[in-house]
Amino acid sequence: MGESHPCDTIAPVNDDAFPGGDDAILAGLDPEQRAVAEALEGPVVVLAGAGSGKTRAITHRIAYAVATGRHEARRTLAVTFTTRAAGEMRLRLRDLGVDGVQVRTFHSAALRQLRFFWPRLSGGEFPELLPSKARLVAEAASRCSVPTDTATVRDLSADVEWAKVNFLSGEAIGVRAAQVGRALSVPPPAMAAVLDAYEQAKSTRGLLDFEDVLLNTAGALDRRPDIADEIRSSYRWFTVDEFQDVNPLQHYLLKQWLGDRDDVCVVGDANQTIYTFTGATPSYLTNFRRQFPDATEVRLERCYRCTPQIVQWANGIMVDGSPTSLTLTSQRPAGSAPVIQEWADDVEEATQIAAAVKAHLADGIPARDIAVLFRVNAQSEVLEEAFAEAGVPVVLRGTERFFERPEVREAVTRLRGAARAGEASGPLGDEVRAVLSAAGWSDEPPRTAGAVRERWESLTALVSLADDLGPSLDESLAAFITELDARAAAQHAPVADGVTLATVHAAKGLEWPVVFVVGCSEGLIPLSYAETDDQIEEERRLLYVAVTRAADRLVLSWARSRHAGGRATRSLSRFLRDLRIDDIPVAGRAGVAHRGSGRRRSERKQKGPARCRVCRKGLVTAPERTLGRCASCPSDVDEGLLEALREWRLHLSREKSVPAYVIFTDVTLIAIAEQLPRDLEALAEIPGVGPKKLAEHGEAVVGLVLDRE
């Protein structure tokens, strides 16, 4: 049977789904969600915070548009980033009585269109799709004398994908990598050679990878007016979810789908941008109204997921950065306060968390309602072990079980061989180091952040375990292998319902009533190799995403040392130190000194907490601290000065060709117009006016203030 037309659908709407009429579709939506549902014409941007009901809003928008006859279901395409999210949207539309809307991922939508038009484009059979780049990338790397071990090939594959979605080749790869602070898996000239060899191998075999699907579909729309007209007449209304995660290639395809039309609704949250390493950029979301000046903008800031206490922390973690930054307001009753727990070392942290989870299970909380989140895969090993010893079943997301990872299996095989060859006379840790060093491990960590780094961390975990267990195992390598086998068997026990262990990246889009976030220390979040301002801010957003996964209870923990009895070299994450520590309960085992948090408490006592200048209550969110007052307290803003400041900022932004918020955010301008700083010293006291901005714009701002007197 031939390929069906990409827009073939079934009946548009089930009239029996809402017997109360079209307005029944809008019933139950909050005012902002309703505004989304009723914005049916032209470009629409929905800035949707965590737990704000964005999927509810956009599915009701589609249903309302179809029910009122403003849009046709069969000419509507909704695009999201995962098959899980697409499936959820389809189910919700079905519940709303809407059939026929195409809900797909970018790749699925593009592949369907490309398959249909391929005979017209080439006249031949559709090429085979590469399920994975690894084999051809390894072949290309070998031709270019680049290492072909599994971890390096995984990193090379990620770099190839990153280059392709950014339309990069040749020297441009190294230039762009330097601009964004990306550490390529091999030097730029070698990376360019590997990419070229990979493309040649793929072309010779007549294969397509997933980026080629997007490139070929967009290219067909660009070069073939007949195909472009057919697609654009078939799809008239577009919805794009998670727009903060769009990469340049996906954005290019969306532009080709649209043509000269603007019937597109995009939904996203710049605060949840955590995939820039894949090429994603929030700039398409934050600059949407620059591309479409007449766009309707709706902000969803009512959080229905998290308690007020958790929302308070989430808002406190983020900093006021741009007009698109969102400040959540919880719609739930008050709950228990989150806590920061400090432990002596990673083992104690994992053991205590496993004990706390076991207590929750005893209290009747289902295991599936509890999650433990961590930043990097290597953190899972000690957690898996602690939960196995506590008899608590776990389910892993976003990572393989520790003993199932290829590098760990290989390492155990090598260690087993060394044990059979004969016992060493030295310490167990030194013997393990010697065996793993022969496999390419070294004491110095790699600077990259991909699979090579994950491999190093996994092997380092084995070395650390050998150091810890050496004395109790009489420094015996054979006994160490027996211990590893026992741990692997315990951690691999099948489970039907377990506590979720997940990376923060894998937790995106999910939620649990109870969430533990472990490893909240410098070097883990932010990671030690996050060096640029952009990389640090992405780490901040990762913590924000982790915190907003919790609905009812939230525990953040950190350990002063990696090893039992080791030096206490770690400190609490800067993102948590930035919170007003007065309001943060801090817990830990008896006898543990809270060095990091105690220092912050003493600093706060010396400086005094940030208080509202109107009601004297503590200020929590970044915008409130900038304004110097609660959001609900009356404003004494000088409207004339505020207007003059905005006109000055607009003129300067045009002169410098930068967004206005880069100069000063709206909140900072309001704070200036309220507090009326008459000299540079007073202006410097306003949050958001740092030394650089003070030097560049201070005199002009103070001059505008004085002109109003």
XYZ file of C-alpha atoms in Angstrom:
709
model
C 0.000 0.000 0.000
C 1.318 3.484 -0.868
C 2.182 6.071 1.733
C -0.878 7.938 2.967
C -1.005 11.685 2.619
C 0.571 13.262 5.720
C -2.650 15.154 6.455
C -5.115 12.257 6.107
C -7.299 12.298 9.235
C -10.644 11.262 10.595
C -13.606 13.213 11.923
C -12.656 16.622 13.382
C -14.689 16.811 16.578
C -17.094 14.770 18.660
C -20.107 17.022 19.248
C -21.298 14.812 22.118
C -18.161 15.405 24.201
C -19.386 18.781 25.473
C -23.191 18.833 25.551
C -23.066 22.265 27.203
C -21.701 23.812 24.001
C -18.417 25.449 23.106
C -18.197 27.345 26.387
C -18.141 24.036 28.247
C -14.645 23.472 26.842
C -13.469 26.578 28.687
C -15.101 25.637 31.972
C -12.607 24.901 34.705
C -9.745 26.873 33.157
C -8.162 29.621 35.206
C -8.194 33.141 33.686
C -4.770 32.809 32.074
C -5.431 29.322 30.727
C -8.716 30.618 29.318
C -6.859 33.497 27.666
C -4.651 30.905 25.949
C -7.681 28.903 24.787
C -9.382 31.984 23.385
C -6.316 33.335 21.532
C -7.089 31.637 18.227
C -5.676 33.984 15.597
C -2.149 34.974 14.690
C 1.023 34.295 16.661
C 0.672 33.355 20.333
C 3.439 32.833 22.884
C 2.605 31.109 26.153
C 5.208 31.508 28.902
C 4.276 28.562 31.085
C 5.909 27.938 34.451
C 6.433 24.545 36.069
C 3.166 22.900 37.079
C 1.062 25.687 35.565
C -1.162 23.464 33.412
C 0.325 24.281 30.014
C -0.765 21.026 28.392
C -4.278 21.610 29.677
C -4.251 25.136 28.252
C -3.010 24.263 24.771
C -5.173 21.162 24.349
C -8.251 23.174 25.358
C -7.144 25.854 22.899
C -7.066 23.319 20.074
C -10.392 21.795 21.144
C -12.054 25.214 21.421
C -10.711 26.286 18.022
C -12.041 23.124 16.381
C -15.408 23.231 18.192
C -16.023 26.844 17.179
C -15.001 26.230 13.584
C -12.032 28.609 13.762
C -9.543 25.820 13.029
C -9.871 22.492 11.258
C -8.608 19.459 13.118
C -7.116 17.851 10.022
C -5.165 21.024 9.213
C -3.738 21.381 12.702
C -0.266 20.151 13.661
C 0.907 20.058 17.273
C 4.610 19.371 17.742
C 6.364 18.307 20.925
C 9.707 16.743 21.785
C 8.998 13.258 23.104
C 6.676 10.468 22.076
C 5.466 10.348 25.684
C 4.414 14.011 25.584
C 2.793 13.535 22.168
C 0.856 10.540 23.465
C -0.365 12.475 26.484
C -1.550 15.344 24.271
C -3.392 12.945 21.962
C -5.169 11.365 24.937
C -6.229 14.734 26.290
C -7.556 15.832 22.910
C -9.469 12.564 22.635
C -10.994 13.205 26.070
C -12.021 16.642 24.790
C -13.773 15.016 21.844
C -11.249 16.065 19.213
C -10.000 13.599 16.610
C -7.834 14.190 13.589
C -5.252 16.615 14.963
C -1.724 15.574 14.087
C 0.291 15.405 17.328
C 3.868 14.391 16.634
C 7.492 14.998 17.475
C 9.504 17.145 15.064
C 11.186 14.036 13.658
C 7.973 12.062 13.316
C 6.168 14.880 11.497
C 9.107 15.533 9.179
C 9.641 11.826 8.459
C 5.998 11.335 7.528
C 6.107 14.249 5.106
C 9.477 13.261 3.633
C 8.367 9.668 3.011
C 5.246 10.874 1.211
C 7.105 13.291 -1.081
C 10.247 11.206 -1.588
C 9.166 9.674 -4.945
C 8.619 13.188 -6.239
C 11.997 14.325 -4.885
C 14.212 11.453 -6.013
C 12.213 8.864 -7.920
C 13.820 6.061 -5.905
C 13.033 4.097 -2.768
C 13.167 5.865 0.542
C 16.638 5.503 2.140
C 17.294 3.414 5.197
C 17.301 5.354 8.454
C 20.243 5.039 10.808
C 18.934 3.962 14.221
C 22.254 5.102 15.723
C 25.225 7.080 14.455
C 27.723 5.059 16.486
C 28.785 2.516 13.850
C 29.436 5.028 11.075
C 30.978 7.559 13.460
C 33.400 4.883 14.689
C 34.288 4.074 11.080
C 34.816 7.763 10.302
C 36.913 8.218 13.444
C 39.109 5.267 12.512
C 39.758 6.769 9.081
C 40.787 10.021 10.771
C 43.064 8.308 13.335
C 40.753 9.339 16.171
C 40.154 6.966 19.140
C 37.197 4.621 18.669
C 36.488 3.436 22.197
C 32.803 3.363 23.121
C 32.812 6.505 25.244
C 34.689 8.597 22.680
C 32.385 7.418 19.893
C 29.359 8.425 21.980
C 30.836 11.889 22.476
C 31.771 12.186 18.799
C 28.206 11.233 17.856
C 26.860 13.955 20.142
C 29.259 16.471 18.567
C 28.194 15.413 15.060
C 24.545 15.953 15.985
C 25.331 19.314 17.580
C 27.213 20.457 14.471
C 24.431 19.394 12.119
C 21.572 21.051 14.017
C 23.648 24.248 14.018
C 24.486 23.978 10.278
C 28.225 23.786 11.068
C 31.073 22.247 9.116
C 34.796 22.751 8.654
C 36.407 25.559 10.635
C 33.003 26.811 11.810
C 32.767 23.903 14.270
C 35.729 25.071 16.315
C 34.748 28.736 16.119
C 31.217 28.101 17.333
C 32.354 25.669 20.047
C 34.693 28.348 21.417
C 31.912 30.932 21.342
C 29.527 28.835 23.422
C 32.155 27.214 25.662
C 31.578 23.696 24.314
C 34.441 21.264 24.906
C 34.553 19.100 21.782
C 35.489 15.447 22.200
C 38.523 15.931 19.894
C 40.321 19.068 18.618
C 38.281 21.093 16.083
C 40.292 20.090 12.979
C 39.874 16.409 13.866
C 36.172 16.968 14.607
C 35.689 18.580 11.189
C 37.473 15.641 9.540
C 35.337 13.076 11.403
C 32.138 14.894 10.403
C 33.202 14.983 6.751
C 34.151 11.280 6.778
C 30.862 10.400 8.483
C 28.829 12.273 5.870
C 30.772 10.595 3.059
C 30.224 7.116 4.519
C 26.525 7.813 4.971
C 26.131 9.134 1.436
C 28.011 6.169 -0.075
C 25.613 3.741 1.612
C 22.503 5.776 0.829
C 21.583 6.281 4.486
C 19.858 9.085 6.380
C 20.250 10.042 10.029
C 17.600 11.847 12.060
C 19.056 15.299 11.348
C 18.972 14.499 7.624
C 15.237 13.914 7.901
C 14.736 17.465 9.162
C 17.249 18.926 6.716
C 15.743 17.178 3.689
C 12.175 18.059 4.650
C 13.035 21.723 5.204
C 15.134 21.734 2.037
C 12.260 20.321 -0.006
C 9.946 23.037 1.290
C 12.563 25.668 0.497
C 13.431 24.513 -3.032
C 10.193 22.980 -4.298
C 7.300 25.475 -4.411
C 4.872 22.722 -5.392
C 5.675 20.683 -2.271
C 5.721 23.801 -0.094
C 2.272 24.842 -1.364
C 0.852 21.385 -0.694
C 2.238 21.163 2.836
C 1.264 24.723 3.731
C -2.265 24.272 2.416
C -2.545 21.017 4.367
C -1.306 22.428 7.682
C -2.680 25.843 8.640
C -2.378 25.981 12.432
C 0.676 25.038 14.439
C 1.350 24.472 18.130
C 4.896 23.878 19.396
C 5.386 22.704 22.971
C 8.638 23.049 24.971
C 9.719 25.846 22.634
C 12.707 26.652 24.864
C 14.268 23.387 23.645
C 14.070 24.142 19.909
C 17.388 24.016 18.052
C 18.291 26.022 14.907
C 17.458 23.146 12.556
C 14.025 22.568 14.094
C 13.331 26.311 14.016
C 14.304 26.417 10.338
C 11.868 23.591 9.602
C 9.095 25.385 11.497
C 9.724 28.529 9.426
C 9.411 26.478 6.251
C 6.153 24.937 7.457
C 4.761 28.393 8.176
C 5.881 30.170 5.025
C 4.561 33.727 5.121
C 1.840 32.895 7.668
C 1.891 33.460 11.415
C -0.749 31.074 12.828
C 1.552 29.485 15.372
C 1.267 29.053 19.142
C 4.514 28.354 20.994
C 4.724 27.262 24.617
C 7.752 27.173 26.875
C 9.630 28.259 29.968
C 13.117 29.761 29.687
C 13.691 28.778 33.325
C 13.573 25.125 32.254
C 16.142 25.305 29.446
C 18.464 22.399 30.273
C 19.420 20.974 26.863
C 21.679 23.635 25.354
C 24.438 21.004 25.063
C 22.360 19.389 22.291
C 22.027 22.677 20.394
C 18.766 23.847 21.975
C 18.425 27.561 22.610
C 15.767 29.531 24.507
C 16.372 32.559 22.259
C 13.542 31.587 19.900
C 11.169 31.717 22.862
C 12.570 34.823 24.508
C 12.755 36.692 21.191
C 9.420 35.469 19.828
C 7.840 38.896 20.128
C 10.745 40.431 18.245
C 9.985 38.086 15.363
C 6.228 38.624 15.755
C 5.695 42.085 17.331
C 1.911 41.677 17.302
C 1.971 38.304 19.051
C -0.419 37.608 21.899
C 1.536 36.803 25.071
C 0.039 34.905 28.004
C 1.941 34.071 31.186
C 0.980 30.983 33.171
C 2.477 31.498 36.619
C -0.090 29.748 38.823
C 1.572 26.555 40.014
C -0.896 23.732 40.700
C 1.792 21.136 41.407
C 3.921 22.434 44.266
C 3.082 23.693 47.742
C 3.759 27.380 48.528
C 6.880 26.430 50.464
C 8.390 24.566 47.501
C 7.413 27.361 45.114
C 9.113 29.866 47.419
C 12.352 27.928 47.133
C 12.032 27.519 43.365
C 11.558 31.262 42.922
C 14.479 31.927 45.236
C 16.828 29.714 43.233
C 16.176 31.622 40.026
C 17.402 35.168 39.551
C 15.708 38.021 37.740
C 17.155 37.745 34.248
C 14.755 38.890 31.545
C 11.176 39.896 30.834
C 10.385 36.277 30.001
C 11.447 34.997 33.421
C 8.501 33.654 35.394
C 7.684 33.904 39.106
C 5.448 31.074 40.270
C 2.538 31.452 42.686
C 1.315 28.250 44.322
C -2.406 27.487 44.170
C -2.160 24.765 46.800
C -2.617 24.821 50.572
C 0.465 25.283 52.708
C 2.595 22.197 53.207
C 5.718 21.126 55.032
C 8.828 23.258 54.671
C 11.635 21.887 52.484
C 14.916 21.185 54.232
C 18.614 21.047 53.454
C 20.394 18.069 54.983
C 24.150 17.947 55.424
C 25.965 14.619 55.794
C 29.532 13.575 56.416
C 30.062 11.663 53.160
C 28.271 10.208 50.133
C 27.682 6.847 51.794
C 26.061 8.396 54.839
C 23.950 10.630 52.606
C 22.699 7.644 50.589
C 22.109 5.520 53.692
C 20.116 8.213 55.463
C 18.013 8.925 52.382
C 17.256 5.219 51.962
C 16.204 5.105 55.634
C 13.979 8.179 55.196
C 12.364 6.654 52.115
C 11.785 3.397 53.973
C 10.015 5.394 56.705
C 7.804 7.056 54.087
C 6.899 3.624 52.717
C 6.016 2.468 56.232
C 3.731 5.493 56.531
C 1.794 4.303 53.499
C 3.305 6.450 50.734
C 3.556 4.312 47.572
C 7.068 3.742 46.245
C 6.058 5.151 42.854
C 5.300 8.495 44.569
C 8.906 8.990 45.694
C 11.908 10.052 43.602
C 15.587 10.601 44.305
C 17.212 12.914 41.773
C 20.908 13.429 41.055
C 23.036 15.419 38.626
C 25.356 12.792 37.069
C 25.079 9.067 36.442
C 28.002 8.183 38.687
C 25.991 9.258 41.736
C 23.575 6.372 41.279
C 25.952 3.596 42.408
C 26.062 4.513 46.078
C 22.306 5.139 46.064
C 21.580 1.790 44.424
C 23.695 0.073 47.048
C 22.045 1.887 49.964
C 18.540 1.115 48.733
C 19.457 -2.529 48.098
C 20.758 -2.853 51.671
C 17.591 -1.200 52.990
C 15.431 -3.596 50.969
C 13.755 -0.748 49.069
C 12.999 -1.475 45.385
C 14.104 1.132 42.847
C 13.423 1.967 39.210
C 16.097 3.884 37.308
C 15.382 6.579 34.713
C 17.898 8.302 32.505
C 20.754 5.934 33.261
C 21.659 2.260 33.304
C 22.148 0.477 36.577
C 25.716 0.925 37.663
C 26.829 -2.662 37.073
C 25.119 -2.751 33.667
C 27.152 0.114 32.240
C 29.558 -1.051 29.517
C 32.619 0.497 31.147
C 31.800 -1.138 34.501
C 31.247 -4.558 32.910
C 34.557 -4.216 31.079
C 36.341 -3.094 34.247
C 34.970 -6.000 36.296
C 36.066 -8.431 33.562
C 39.598 -7.007 33.647
C 39.695 -7.121 37.448
C 38.446 -10.714 37.393
C 41.285 -11.639 35.032
C 43.836 -9.910 37.249
C 42.496 -11.768 40.290
C 42.894 -15.105 38.532
C 46.459 -14.234 37.520
C 47.545 -13.855 41.130
C 47.234 -11.641 44.180
C 49.095 -8.371 44.539
C 50.990 -7.504 47.694
C 49.978 -3.870 47.876
C 46.769 -2.114 48.883
C 43.598 -3.124 47.044
C 43.003 0.414 45.801
C 46.446 0.550 44.170
C 45.866 -2.802 42.455
C 42.527 -1.647 41.052
C 44.159 1.577 39.874
C 46.843 -0.390 38.056
C 44.322 -2.631 36.287
C 42.052 0.230 35.256
C 44.971 2.421 34.201
C 45.840 -0.248 31.646
C 42.295 0.276 30.301
C 42.843 4.022 29.911
C 41.707 5.346 33.294
C 43.774 8.060 34.961
C 43.664 10.031 38.196
C 43.004 13.260 36.303
C 39.409 13.793 35.156
C 38.741 14.667 31.504
C 37.566 18.189 30.762
C 34.666 17.121 28.565
C 31.157 16.645 29.920
C 29.914 13.703 27.873
C 30.341 9.943 27.778
C 34.116 10.081 28.322
C 33.542 11.963 31.572
C 30.769 9.544 32.619
C 33.076 6.600 31.909
C 35.812 8.162 34.053
C 33.359 8.792 36.888
C 32.117 5.192 36.809
C 35.653 3.788 36.939
C 36.613 6.257 39.651
C 33.672 4.972 41.694
C 35.200 1.475 41.510
C 38.590 2.812 42.612
C 36.980 4.657 45.531
C 35.065 1.536 46.526
C 38.313 -0.449 46.524
C 39.943 2.153 48.779
C 36.988 1.991 51.185
C 36.683 -1.807 51.290
C 40.387 -2.696 51.140
C 41.024 -3.186 54.887
C 37.795 -5.176 55.446
C 38.649 -7.450 52.486
C 42.254 -8.004 53.569
C 43.302 -6.075 50.439
C 42.245 -9.107 48.375
C 41.330 -8.524 44.733
C 39.499 -11.878 44.622
C 37.403 -10.872 47.623
C 36.705 -7.532 45.914
C 35.359 -9.341 42.836
C 33.106 -11.468 45.063
C 31.820 -8.283 46.707
C 31.143 -6.655 43.314
C 29.221 -9.743 42.152
C 27.109 -9.688 45.315
C 26.332 -5.999 44.888
C 25.413 -6.469 41.241
C 23.052 -9.312 42.132
C 21.359 -7.281 44.863
C 20.914 -4.205 42.710
C 19.578 -6.144 39.753
C 16.658 -7.686 41.616
C 13.479 -7.278 39.524
C 10.943 -4.784 40.861
C 7.287 -4.184 40.032
C 6.890 -0.895 41.867
C 9.904 1.028 43.024
C 11.260 4.359 44.139
C 12.493 6.330 41.129
C 16.207 7.066 40.898
C 16.769 9.517 38.064
C 19.045 12.132 36.636
C 17.551 15.611 36.672
C 17.507 15.595 32.882
C 15.460 12.388 32.870
C 13.061 13.858 35.455
C 12.114 16.803 33.225
C 8.352 16.809 32.622
C 7.653 14.419 35.517
C 6.505 14.957 39.109
C 6.294 13.080 42.406
C 4.699 13.882 45.771
C 8.036 13.311 47.552
C 11.400 14.265 46.054
C 14.951 14.019 47.403
C 17.644 15.937 45.504
C 21.099 14.633 46.408
C 24.582 15.998 45.864
C 23.665 19.680 46.238
C 27.281 20.747 46.617
C 29.792 22.766 44.656
C 31.347 20.555 41.999
C 28.138 18.595 41.456
C 25.589 21.355 40.995
C 27.078 23.364 39.485
C 29.461 20.817 38.024
C 33.133 21.585 38.460
C 33.656 21.945 34.722
C 30.799 24.408 34.250
C 32.913 27.535 33.858
C 31.210 30.103 31.622
C 28.321 32.261 32.825
C 25.951 30.454 30.459
C 27.052 27.049 31.764
C 26.609 28.152 35.372
C 23.112 29.455 34.641
C 22.170 26.165 32.996
C 23.240 24.395 36.186
C 21.028 26.796 38.144
C 18.098 25.917 35.877
C 18.784 22.213 36.446
C 18.377 22.692 40.191
C 15.196 24.695 39.552
C 13.818 21.821 37.451
C 14.748 19.326 40.183
C 13.029 21.367 42.907
C 9.836 21.854 40.881
C 9.424 18.085 40.402
C 8.290 17.907 44.057
C 4.605 18.349 44.825
C 4.387 17.927 48.612
C 7.738 17.243 50.245
C 11.240 18.286 49.237
C 14.606 17.395 50.748
C 17.891 18.670 49.345
C 21.063 17.097 50.689
C 24.821 17.271 50.307
C 27.871 15.563 51.732
C 31.040 17.250 52.968
C 33.268 14.428 51.701
C 33.100 11.803 48.981
C 34.607 9.072 51.118
C 34.026 7.975 54.705
C 36.691 9.593 56.829
C 37.818 11.756 53.921
C 38.632 15.446 54.061
C 35.601 17.725 54.211
C 36.467 19.704 51.090
C 32.964 20.261 49.716
C 30.631 23.167 50.365
C 26.928 23.760 49.865
C 25.903 24.709 46.317
C 26.083 28.435 45.666
C 22.499 28.277 44.380
C 21.297 27.279 47.837
C 23.645 29.634 49.662
C 21.996 32.445 47.687
C 18.662 31.672 49.317
C 17.661 33.581 52.435
C 19.038 31.047 54.897
C 16.934 32.477 57.749
C 13.899 30.787 56.251
C 15.583 27.448 55.514
C 15.358 24.611 58.035
C 18.652 22.727 58.015
C 18.805 19.127 59.225
C 21.518 16.524 59.572
C 22.796 13.786 61.798
C 23.737 14.577 65.375
C 27.250 15.914 65.704
C 27.523 17.204 62.153
C 28.548 20.858 62.075
C 26.713 22.838 59.407
C 29.716 24.770 58.211
C 28.359 26.021 54.898
C 24.936 27.088 56.124
C 26.278 28.408 59.406
C 28.527 30.857 57.597
C 25.578 32.201 55.679
C 23.529 32.571 58.850
C 26.247 34.649 60.471
C 26.511 36.828 57.394
C 22.772 37.409 57.437
C 22.879 38.405 61.093
C 25.549 40.951 60.338
C 23.847 42.440 57.281
C 20.248 41.863 58.279
C 17.679 40.015 56.186
C 16.136 41.640 53.123
C 12.901 43.231 54.350
C 10.033 44.956 52.595
C 10.399 48.729 53.013
C 6.594 48.980 53.292
C 5.458 46.141 55.580
C 8.891 44.893 56.822
C 8.141 41.289 55.939
C 10.947 39.136 54.545
C 11.446 39.332 50.783
C 11.634 35.986 48.994
C 11.658 36.308 45.225
C 14.332 38.000 43.143
C 11.899 40.641 41.763
C 10.790 41.502 45.317
C 14.392 41.907 46.453
C 15.071 44.146 43.455
C 12.031 46.307 44.199
C 12.724 46.341 47.925
C 9.093 45.573 48.673
C 6.557 42.756 48.505
C 4.765 42.369 45.198
C 1.446 42.911 47.012
C 2.525 46.129 48.761
C 1.580 49.484 47.193
C 4.001 51.074 44.755
C 5.114 54.708 44.978
C 6.608 54.686 41.494
C 7.257 57.981 39.690
C 5.374 57.231 36.463
C 7.008 60.098 34.593
C 10.475 58.920 35.521
C 9.594 55.317 34.662
C 8.460 56.389 31.210
C 11.643 58.449 30.726
C 13.764 55.464 31.787
C 11.970 53.196 29.351
C 12.435 55.651 26.480
C 16.142 55.984 27.335
C 16.515 52.205 27.491
C 14.699 51.715 24.171
C 16.916 54.267 22.418
C 20.063 52.675 23.853
C 18.968 49.138 22.996
C 18.392 50.151 19.386
C 21.722 51.936 19.268
C 23.554 48.885 20.609
C 21.353 46.337 18.746
C 20.653 44.380 21.929
C 17.395 43.425 23.695
C 16.224 46.110 26.100
C 16.454 43.840 29.160
C 20.210 43.457 28.586
C 20.550 47.090 29.630
C 18.136 46.936 32.596
C 15.152 44.676 33.268
C 11.667 46.103 33.745
C 11.819 45.289 37.460
C 15.086 47.204 37.858
C 13.613 50.252 36.103
C 10.579 50.148 38.409
C 12.889 49.911 41.436
C 14.819 52.971 40.223
C 11.597 54.908 39.645
C 10.423 54.013 43.161
C 13.637 54.495 45.122
C 14.878 57.592 43.207
C 18.666 57.141 43.655
C 20.273 60.593 43.482
C 23.891 59.441 43.259
C 25.890 56.450 42.068
C 26.238 55.026 45.575
C 22.458 54.905 46.033
C 21.998 53.440 42.553
C 24.529 50.688 43.294
C 22.380 49.538 46.233
C 19.594 48.447 43.863
C 19.877 44.728 42.926
C 20.354 44.373 39.200
C 22.729 47.347 39.003
C 26.121 45.665 39.082
C 29.537 47.357 38.757
C 29.595 47.022 34.958
C 26.138 48.499 34.474
C 26.886 51.179 37.029
C 29.976 52.220 35.092
C 28.209 52.137 31.732
C 24.842 53.656 32.583
C 25.038 55.040 36.121
C 25.523 58.709 35.292
C 22.755 58.672 32.674
C 20.285 57.056 35.083
C 21.131 59.382 37.971
C 20.810 62.310 35.552
C 17.280 61.201 34.621
C 16.387 60.966 38.315
C 17.735 64.441 39.071
C 15.942 65.887 36.035
C 12.633 64.958 37.664
C 13.295 67.103 40.748
